[in-house]
Short mmCIF file of C-alpha atoms (C1' of nucleotides) in Angstrom, two decimals:
data_model
loop_
_atom_site.label_atom_id
_atom_site.label_comp_id
_atom_site.label_asym_id
_atom_site.label_seq_id
_atom_site.Cartn_x
_atom_site.Cartn_y
_atom_site.Cartn_z
CA MET A 173 120.11 136.55 106.39
CA SER A 174 117.97 135.90 103.38
CA LYS A 175 114.40 137.03 102.97
CA ILE A 176 113.11 133.48 102.77
CA ILE A 177 112.90 132.20 106.31
CA VAL A 178 113.91 128.59 106.64
CA SER A 179 112.97 126.35 109.55
CA ALA A 180 115.50 124.07 111.19
CA ASN A 181 116.86 121.33 108.92
CA GLY A 182 115.04 122.86 105.97
CA THR A 183 116.21 124.37 102.73
CA LYS A 184 114.75 127.47 101.14
CA LYS A 185 113.08 125.20 98.63
CA ASP A 186 111.36 123.41 101.52
CA ALA A 187 110.11 126.72 102.83
CA ILE A 188 108.69 127.64 99.42
CA ILE A 189 107.01 124.26 99.10
CA LYS A 190 105.45 124.66 102.52
CA LYS A 191 103.97 128.03 101.63
CA ALA A 192 102.85 126.69 98.26
CA ALA A 193 100.99 123.85 99.94
CA GLY A 194 99.02 126.35 102.00
CA LEU A 195 98.08 128.44 98.99
CA PHE A 196 97.33 125.46 96.78
CA ARG A 197 94.95 124.17 99.40
CA HIS A 198 93.09 127.43 99.73
CA LYS A 199 92.99 128.50 96.09
CA GLY A 200 93.91 125.41 94.11
CA PHE A 201 97.01 124.87 92.01
CA ALA A 202 95.74 126.61 88.90
CA GLY A 203 94.17 129.31 91.02
CA THR A 204 97.44 130.24 92.71
CA SER A 205 99.92 132.46 90.89
CA MET A 206 103.63 132.56 91.43
CA ARG A 207 103.28 136.25 92.24
CA GLU A 208 100.89 135.41 95.05
CA LEU A 209 103.20 132.75 96.32
CA ALA A 210 106.16 135.14 96.17
CA GLU A 211 104.24 137.87 97.97
CA SER A 212 103.20 135.52 100.75
CA ILE A 213 106.89 134.79 101.26
CA GLY A 214 107.92 138.42 101.02
CA VAL A 215 109.88 138.32 97.80
CA GLU A 216 109.45 139.06 94.09
CA ALA A 217 108.23 136.23 91.87
CA PRO A 218 111.40 135.76 89.80
CA SER A 219 113.44 135.36 92.97
CA LEU A 220 111.70 132.06 93.59
CA TYR A 221 113.44 130.62 90.56
CA ASN A 222 116.78 130.83 92.35
CA HIS A 223 115.50 127.98 94.48
CA ILE A 224 112.97 126.03 92.47
CA GLY A 225 112.70 124.85 88.89
CA SER A 226 109.07 125.54 88.09
CA LYS A 227 105.59 125.85 89.49
CA ILE A 228 104.60 122.31 88.57
CA GLU A 229 107.68 121.03 90.38
CA LEU A 230 106.20 122.36 93.62
CA LEU A 231 103.07 120.29 93.10
CA GLN A 232 105.12 117.21 92.26
CA ASN A 233 107.10 117.57 95.46
CA ILE A 234 103.99 117.90 97.58
CA CYS A 235 102.13 114.99 95.99
CA PHE A 236 104.96 112.51 96.08
CA LYS A 237 106.11 113.43 99.55
CA VAL A 238 102.63 112.62 100.83
CA ALA A 239 102.29 109.47 98.73
CA ASN A 240 105.65 108.19 99.95
CA GLU A 241 104.81 108.82 103.58
CA PHE A 242 101.59 106.85 103.30
CA MET A 243 103.24 104.04 101.41
CA LEU A 244 106.10 103.84 103.90
CA HIS A 245 103.71 103.62 106.81
CA LEU A 246 101.68 100.94 105.09
CA HIS A 247 104.80 98.86 104.53
CA GLN A 248 105.65 99.12 108.19
CA THR A 249 102.11 98.17 109.19
CA GLU A 250 102.16 95.14 106.93
CA GLN A 251 105.30 93.83 108.55
CA GLU A 252 104.08 94.19 112.09
CA SER A 253 102.34 90.90 112.82
CA ASN A 254 99.26 92.32 114.46
CA SER A 255 95.73 91.18 113.89
CA THR A 256 93.92 92.40 110.80
CA ILE A 257 91.68 94.64 112.85
CA ASP A 258 94.65 96.22 114.59
CA LYS A 259 96.28 96.86 111.24
CA LEU A 260 93.19 98.64 110.00
CA LYS A 261 92.95 100.64 113.22
CA HIS A 262 96.57 101.61 112.82
CA ILE A 263 96.07 102.71 109.23
CA ILE A 264 92.96 104.75 109.93
CA GLN A 265 94.72 106.38 112.84
CA PHE A 266 97.67 107.28 110.65
CA HIS A 267 95.43 108.87 108.03
CA ILE A 268 93.79 111.01 110.68
CA GLN A 269 97.13 112.00 112.17
CA MET A 270 98.44 112.97 108.74
CA MET A 271 95.29 114.96 108.14
CA VAL A 272 95.91 116.86 111.36
CA ASN A 273 99.68 117.27 111.17
CA GLU A 274 100.19 117.84 107.44
CA TYR A 275 96.81 119.10 106.49
CA ASP A 276 97.84 121.35 103.61
CA GLU A 277 100.06 118.78 101.95
CA VAL A 278 97.63 115.88 102.28
CA PHE A 279 94.76 118.00 101.05
CA VAL A 280 96.73 119.15 98.01
CA ALA A 281 97.86 115.62 97.22
CA ASN A 282 94.25 114.44 97.44
CA HIS A 283 92.75 117.21 95.34
CA GLU A 284 95.31 118.69 93.00
CA TRP A 285 97.14 115.60 91.75
CA LYS A 286 95.06 115.82 88.58
CA GLN A 287 97.08 118.85 87.58
CA LEU A 288 100.24 116.77 87.45
CA LYS A 289 101.70 116.14 84.02
CA ASP A 290 102.96 112.84 82.74
CA PRO A 291 105.02 110.93 83.62
CA TYR A 292 104.31 112.13 87.16
CA LEU A 293 100.56 111.82 86.75
CA THR A 294 100.82 108.17 85.76
CA ASP A 295 103.32 107.44 88.50
CA PHE A 296 101.10 108.99 91.09
CA LEU A 297 98.07 107.02 89.99
CA LEU A 298 100.02 103.77 89.98
CA GLN A 299 101.20 104.44 93.51
CA ARG A 300 97.67 105.15 94.61
CA LYS A 301 96.37 101.98 93.00
CA ALA A 302 99.14 100.00 94.69
CA TYR A 303 98.17 101.50 98.03
CA GLU A 304 94.54 100.55 97.58
CA LYS A 305 95.53 97.07 96.47
CA LYS A 306 97.51 96.52 99.65
CA LEU A 307 94.55 97.66 101.73
CA ILE A 308 92.26 95.31 99.87
CA ASP A 309 94.66 92.48 100.63
CA ILE A 310 94.50 93.29 104.31
CA VAL A 311 90.70 93.25 104.27
CA ASN A 312 90.74 89.95 102.38
CA GLU A 313 93.07 88.53 104.99
CA GLY A 314 90.57 89.60 107.65
CA ILE A 315 87.72 87.91 105.83
CA GLU A 316 89.70 84.66 105.56
CA ASN A 317 90.57 84.81 109.26
CA ASN A 318 86.89 85.29 110.09
CA ALA A 319 87.69 88.63 111.69
CA ILE A 320 85.78 90.65 109.11
CA LYS A 321 82.30 89.97 107.81
CA ASN A 322 81.84 88.87 104.25
CA ILE A 323 81.78 92.34 102.73
CA HIS A 324 82.98 93.36 99.26
CA PRO A 325 86.65 94.16 100.04
CA GLN A 326 87.06 96.84 97.41
CA ILE A 327 83.99 98.68 98.60
CA ALA A 328 85.10 98.43 102.22
CA VAL A 329 88.47 99.95 101.34
CA LEU A 330 86.78 102.60 99.22
CA THR A 331 84.53 103.52 102.12
CA ILE A 332 87.38 103.76 104.60
CA LEU A 333 89.62 105.76 102.29
CA SER A 334 86.80 108.08 101.32
CA ALA A 335 85.97 108.67 104.94
CA VAL A 336 89.50 109.47 106.07
CA ARG A 337 90.46 111.43 102.98
CA GLY A 338 87.36 113.54 103.26
CA LEU A 339 88.26 114.73 106.72
CA GLU A 340 88.96 118.18 105.36
CA PHE A 341 86.07 119.81 107.13
CA TRP A 342 87.58 118.94 110.49
CA GLN A 343 89.50 122.16 110.41
CA GLY A 344 91.03 124.35 113.02
CA GLN A 345 90.45 121.88 115.81
CA LYS A 346 94.01 120.73 116.31
CA ASN A 347 93.43 120.35 119.99
CA GLN A 348 94.98 116.97 120.74
CA MET A 349 92.14 115.96 123.02
CA GLU A 350 89.65 116.41 120.23
CA VAL A 351 91.87 114.65 117.74
CA MET A 352 91.89 111.59 119.93
CA GLU A 353 88.12 111.75 120.20
CA LEU A 354 87.93 112.01 116.41
CA GLU A 355 90.24 109.03 116.01
CA ASN A 356 88.39 106.86 118.45
CA ASN A 357 84.98 107.70 117.09
CA MET A 358 85.92 107.21 113.47
CA ILE A 359 87.72 103.95 114.10
CA ASP A 360 84.77 102.67 116.09
CA HIS A 361 82.33 103.85 113.45
CA LEU A 362 84.23 102.35 110.52
CA LEU A 363 84.93 99.06 112.29
CA ASN A 364 81.90 98.51 114.51
CA GLY A 365 79.24 100.65 112.86
CA LEU A 366 76.64 103.02 114.20
CA VAL A 367 73.80 100.74 115.18
CA LYS A 368 73.54 99.79 118.81
CA MET B 120 69.67 123.81 63.67
CA SER B 121 72.20 125.43 65.92
CA LYS B 122 75.64 124.13 66.63
CA ILE B 123 74.95 123.64 70.29
CA ILE B 124 73.03 120.43 70.65
CA VAL B 125 70.32 120.59 73.27
CA SER B 126 68.73 117.57 74.90
CA ALA B 127 65.00 117.29 75.37
CA ASN B 128 63.52 119.92 77.71
CA GLY B 129 66.88 121.64 77.90
CA THR B 130 68.06 125.07 76.86
CA LYS B 131 71.39 125.78 75.20
CA LYS B 132 72.56 127.17 78.49
CA ASP B 133 71.82 123.80 80.08
CA ALA B 134 73.89 122.08 77.42
CA ILE B 135 76.82 124.42 78.07
CA ILE B 136 76.56 123.88 81.82
CA LYS B 137 76.57 120.13 81.31
CA LYS B 138 79.74 120.25 79.24
CA ALA B 139 81.30 122.67 81.70
CA ALA B 140 80.63 120.26 84.55
CA GLY B 141 82.56 117.55 82.74
CA LEU B 142 85.53 119.79 82.06
CA PHE B 143 85.52 121.35 85.52
CA ARG B 144 85.64 117.88 87.01
CA HIS B 145 88.56 116.76 84.89
CA LYS B 146 90.63 119.92 84.92
CA GLY B 147 89.22 122.06 87.69
CA PHE B 148 87.43 125.37 87.35
CA ALA B 149 90.53 127.53 87.15
CA GLY B 150 92.21 124.96 84.95
CA THR B 151 89.47 125.06 82.32
CA SER B 152 89.42 127.87 79.78
CA MET B 153 86.39 129.17 77.97
CA ARG B 154 88.16 128.37 74.72
CA GLU B 155 88.48 124.73 75.78
CA LEU B 156 84.84 124.64 76.77
CA ALA B 157 83.82 126.18 73.47
CA GLU B 158 85.92 123.74 71.49
CA SER B 159 84.42 120.75 73.30
CA ILE B 160 81.03 122.04 72.22
CA GLY B 161 82.12 122.77 68.67
CA VAL B 162 81.88 126.53 68.74
CA GLU B 163 84.08 129.60 69.17
CA ALA B 164 84.50 130.96 72.67
CA PRO B 165 82.67 134.28 72.19
CA SER B 166 79.62 132.43 70.91
CA LEU B 167 79.08 131.04 74.39
CA TYR B 168 78.25 134.51 75.61
CA ASN B 169 75.08 134.52 73.56
CA HIS B 170 73.79 132.00 76.06
CA ILE B 171 75.56 132.56 79.34
CA GLY B 172 76.63 135.54 81.37
CA SER B 173 80.08 134.55 82.53
CA LYS B 174 82.35 131.67 83.41
CA ILE B 175 81.73 131.95 87.13
CA GLU B 176 77.98 131.81 86.48
CA LEU B 177 78.46 128.27 85.18
CA LEU B 178 80.04 127.23 88.45
CA GLN B 179 77.29 128.89 90.43
CA ASN B 180 74.63 127.02 88.47
CA ILE B 181 76.33 123.68 89.03
CA CYS B 182 76.96 124.15 92.74
CA PHE B 183 73.52 125.40 93.66
CA LYS B 184 71.66 122.90 91.52
CA VAL B 185 73.42 120.10 93.40
CA ALA B 186 73.01 121.75 96.79
CA ASN B 187 69.30 122.26 96.20
CA GLU B 188 68.76 118.68 95.11
CA PHE B 189 70.40 117.35 98.27
CA MET B 190 68.53 119.77 100.47
CA LEU B 191 65.21 118.95 98.85
CA HIS B 192 65.74 115.24 99.34
CA LEU B 193 66.70 115.75 102.95
CA HIS B 194 63.52 117.72 103.59
CA GLN B 195 61.47 114.90 102.13
CA THR B 196 63.32 112.33 104.19
CA GLU B 197 62.74 114.30 107.37
CA GLN B 198 59.03 114.36 106.80
CA GLU B 199 58.68 110.66 106.16
CA SER B 200 58.13 109.19 109.59
CA ASN B 201 60.48 106.26 109.24
CA SER B 202 62.89 105.05 111.87
CA THR B 203 66.15 106.92 112.31
CA ILE B 204 68.11 104.07 110.79
CA ASP B 205 65.87 104.00 107.74
CA LYS B 206 66.31 107.73 107.32
CA LEU B 207 70.07 107.34 107.36
CA LYS B 208 69.92 104.45 104.92
CA HIS B 209 67.76 106.53 102.65
CA ILE B 210 70.16 109.46 102.76
CA ILE B 211 73.26 107.38 102.12
CA GLN B 212 71.50 105.70 99.24
CA PHE B 213 70.57 109.04 97.74
CA HIS B 214 74.17 110.28 97.96
CA ILE B 215 75.40 107.22 96.13
CA GLN B 216 72.69 107.53 93.49
CA MET B 217 73.59 111.17 92.93
CA MET B 218 77.24 110.22 92.67
CA VAL B 219 76.37 107.72 89.98
CA ASN B 220 73.76 109.70 88.06
CA GLU B 221 75.18 113.21 88.26
CA TYR B 222 78.81 112.46 88.85
CA ASP B 223 80.30 115.52 87.17
CA GLU B 224 78.00 117.99 88.86
CA VAL B 225 78.28 116.49 92.33
CA PHE B 226 82.04 116.26 92.05
CA VAL B 227 82.35 119.87 90.95
CA ALA B 228 80.04 121.05 93.72
CA ASN B 229 82.14 119.13 96.24
CA HIS B 230 85.52 120.30 94.99
CA GLU B 231 85.25 123.60 93.19
CA TRP B 232 82.82 125.51 95.40
CA LYS B 233 85.81 127.33 96.86
CA GLN B 234 86.18 129.21 93.61
CA LEU B 235 82.75 130.80 94.10
CA LYS B 236 82.72 134.51 94.88
CA ASP B 237 80.64 136.18 97.52
CA PRO B 238 77.74 136.36 98.07
CA TYR B 239 77.46 132.91 96.48
CA LEU B 240 80.36 131.48 98.45
CA THR B 241 78.78 132.44 101.75
CA ASP B 242 75.36 131.20 100.66
CA PHE B 243 76.77 127.87 99.61
CA LEU B 244 78.61 127.38 102.88
CA LEU B 245 75.53 128.27 104.88
CA GLN B 246 73.48 125.73 102.95
CA ARG B 247 76.12 123.08 103.54
CA LYS B 248 76.24 123.82 107.23
CA ALA B 249 72.46 123.64 107.39
CA TYR B 250 72.56 120.26 105.68
CA GLU B 251 75.09 118.91 108.15
CA LYS B 252 73.10 120.31 111.02
CA LYS B 253 70.00 118.44 109.91
CA LEU B 254 71.97 115.22 109.65
CA ILE B 255 73.37 115.72 113.14
CA ASP B 256 69.83 116.19 114.42
CA ILE B 257 68.82 112.88 112.89
CA VAL B 258 71.76 111.10 114.52
CA ASN B 259 70.90 112.73 117.84
CA GLU B 260 67.34 111.54 117.48
CA GLY B 261 68.69 108.03 116.95
CA ILE B 262 70.81 108.24 120.06
CA GLU B 263 67.84 109.38 122.13
CA ASN B 264 65.70 106.54 120.74
CA ASN B 265 68.41 104.07 121.66
CA ALA B 266 68.78 103.06 118.03
CA ILE B 267 72.31 104.44 117.70
CA LYS B 268 75.18 103.91 120.06
CA ASN B 269 76.49 106.84 122.09
CA ILE B 270 78.86 108.16 119.45
CA HIS B 271 79.86 111.78 118.89
CA PRO B 272 77.09 112.85 116.46
CA GLN B 273 79.17 115.41 114.58
CA ILE B 274 81.93 112.91 113.95
CA ALA B 275 79.46 110.28 112.82
CA VAL B 276 77.94 112.69 110.31
CA LEU B 277 81.42 113.78 109.22
CA THR B 278 82.39 110.16 108.63
CA ILE B 279 79.29 109.37 106.63
CA LEU B 280 79.48 112.49 104.52
CA SER B 281 83.19 112.03 103.92
CA ALA B 282 82.62 108.47 102.84
CA VAL B 283 79.83 109.20 100.38
CA ARG B 284 81.31 112.43 99.06
CA GLY B 285 84.62 110.76 98.43
CA LEU B 286 83.11 108.16 96.17
CA GLU B 287 84.87 109.65 93.19
CA PHE B 288 87.00 106.65 92.42
CA TRP B 289 83.98 104.47 91.77
CA GLN B 290 84.15 105.46 88.17
CA GLY B 291 82.96 103.92 84.97
CA GLN B 292 81.03 101.20 86.76
CA LYS B 293 77.55 102.48 86.15
CA ASN B 294 76.23 98.99 85.85
CA GLN B 295 73.11 99.07 87.98
CA MET B 296 73.86 95.69 89.52
CA GLU B 297 77.17 96.96 90.81
CA VAL B 298 75.63 100.19 92.01
CA MET B 299 73.22 98.23 94.17
CA GLU B 300 76.09 96.20 95.53
CA LEU B 301 77.95 99.41 96.31
CA GLU B 302 74.91 100.83 98.04
CA ASN B 303 74.23 97.76 100.13
CA ASN B 304 77.84 97.32 101.14
CA MET B 305 78.39 100.95 102.05
CA ILE B 306 75.17 101.21 104.00
CA ASP B 307 75.99 98.03 105.86
CA HIS B 308 79.54 99.20 106.49
CA LEU B 309 78.58 102.66 107.74
CA LEU B 310 75.70 101.39 109.88
CA ASN B 311 76.84 97.98 111.10
CA GLY B 312 80.60 98.15 110.73
CA LEU B 313 83.18 95.77 109.42
CA VAL B 314 83.88 93.51 112.37
CA LYS B 315 82.11 90.19 112.44
"C1'" DA C 198 139.03 144.76 103.33
"C1'" DA C 199 138.75 141.95 99.14
"C1'" DT C 200 136.58 138.24 96.72
"C1'" DA C 201 133.28 134.92 95.46
"C1'" DA C 202 128.84 133.07 95.77
"C1'" DA C 203 124.09 133.37 96.85
"C1'" DA C 204 119.95 135.73 96.54
"C1'" DA C 205 117.54 139.34 95.55
"C1'" DC C 206 115.99 142.83 92.12
"C1'" DT C 207 113.91 145.18 87.56
"C1'" DA C 208 112.47 144.68 83.00
"C1'" DA C 209 110.64 142.15 79.61
"C1'" DT C 210 109.06 138.07 77.03
"C1'" DA C 211 105.47 135.32 74.64
"C1'" DA C 212 101.39 133.08 75.61
"C1'" DG C 213 96.92 132.62 77.43
"C1'" DC C 214 92.99 134.47 79.91
"C1'" DG C 215 87.81 136.17 80.07
"C1'" DT C 216 85.26 139.08 77.72
"C1'" DT C 217 83.39 142.89 74.37
"C1'" DA C 218 82.31 144.98 69.91
"C1'" DG C 219 80.88 144.66 65.54
"C1'" DT C 220 79.62 141.82 61.66
"C1'" DT C 221 77.95 137.90 59.11
"C1'" DT C 222 75.50 133.70 58.81
"C1'" DT C 223 71.67 130.80 59.91
"C1'" DG C 224 66.99 129.74 61.06
"C1'" DT C 225 61.96 131.03 61.73
"C1'" DG C 226 57.47 133.02 60.92
"C1'" DT C 227 54.65 135.44 57.70
"C1'" DA D 30 60.52 135.74 49.15
"C1'" DC D 31 60.93 139.07 52.97
"C1'" DA D 32 61.78 140.49 57.55
"C1'" DC D 33 63.30 139.70 61.98
"C1'" DA D 34 65.67 137.43 65.52
"C1'" DA D 35 68.90 134.07 67.09
"C1'" DA D 36 73.37 132.41 66.91
"C1'" DA D 37 77.42 132.14 65.03
"C1'" DC D 38 81.78 134.41 63.49
"C1'" DT D 39 86.44 137.43 63.48
"C1'" DA D 40 89.18 140.73 65.63
"C1'" DA D 41 90.64 142.71 69.38
"C1'" DC D 42 90.81 144.53 74.21
"C1'" DG D 43 93.24 144.84 78.63
"C1'" DC D 44 95.06 141.85 81.92
"C1'" DT D 45 97.46 138.09 84.00
"C1'" DT D 46 100.33 134.18 83.54
"C1'" DA D 47 104.96 131.53 84.20
"C1'" DT D 48 109.31 132.24 83.16
"C1'" DT D 49 113.99 134.26 81.35
"C1'" DA D 50 117.81 137.59 81.05
"C1'" DG D 51 120.62 140.68 82.98
"C1'" DT D 52 121.97 143.42 86.93
"C1'" DT D 53 122.48 144.74 91.65
"C1'" DT D 54 122.48 143.83 96.42
"C1'" DT D 55 123.43 140.97 100.26
"C1'" DT D 56 125.94 137.39 102.67
"C1'" DA D 57 129.83 134.38 103.64
"C1'" DT D 58 134.80 133.35 103.26
"C1'" DT D 59 139.36 134.39 103.22
#
DNA sequence: AATAAAAACTAATAAGCGTTAGTTTTGTGT
DNA sequence: ACACAAAACTAACGCTTATTAGTTTTTATT
């Protein structure tokens, strides 16, 4: 077998990307060298280039994989004909789940996308703006339906996204029990507030 | 006069740190070179070393200046004998103000502190933990006083801090009117929720 | 066992990094 | 105008970077 250990249904490139996500999270994209990445895999740096095109390509893969997953889920949520509040609950829950299940990738997409080069940088930002726009539409829908108070929709979305994207400190505790507690508390906090 | 333009009551080192904060925010600490920093100031890279010790020292200055400002404000807030809710309002407001007035510095402190080296890294993390601990105590006080619902205090603090720290997208709009709107909406959202 | 392909290696490239040494220019106080 | 200090410069150091070229080893297929 090869030195690069692949998981089921995964290519060697996937395995490299996975390791890269972990290192990029800990040390940043610019702060991680290909030699480090290679060593963490158990291989010499040039060997990586049998499987990948470049360092920046790794970052592109991570960022767009995450962006696509979020966008796909949002599309699905839009098409379910739940109440506005349930949609928001669903979205917040998904963000938390992603944060728990694909922590490295989501973190890197949230923090290192600035290191992307055009045209990928522009694409990424457009996708992000589109995502926020869709969320704002949902909040507006809730305001029209009298389900949500007359708050500034953009600020409400900003607050929610900031809150869920910033979840990075919730580390190590992957215990499913605690994740559910986190979900329930955050959803309640962001929807119903803190005041008794 | 010298090439490095100093603002009133500021040393040349302060001017360099200020420029560094801007670059570190845009390109990251590892992604910013001393030659870039020098060029943005209008000087050759080695000239910087007449005024500063090292690159990492710039990051240290930024991170601890921000950390100290937040900690100082929290101390003051603790000693004012307002209600728990007013304390929280006050703290959220201060975070937003800092985000608006010292955007570069706060952003860098929030995102690039990982690049610090020990003992500064450990010190910074301890200070952050202490800050969170104090906030948790305030929330607990509110729960005991029946002012805050029986939420998990750590998660509540996590949510609030995530929300205010993530405010990065609120860019360019330094219009004071809009800042007040942002403040009022976020405070209302984080304290009273979204649901009507 | 022979052959072809995949995946690893070593060696080396040019470029960029933070920083130091040594020197020259600029500004200040007498 | 002279002396001293501050602040800039050029040149260069040793090191690290991502990546390429060329070669050898390993694996899979017949």
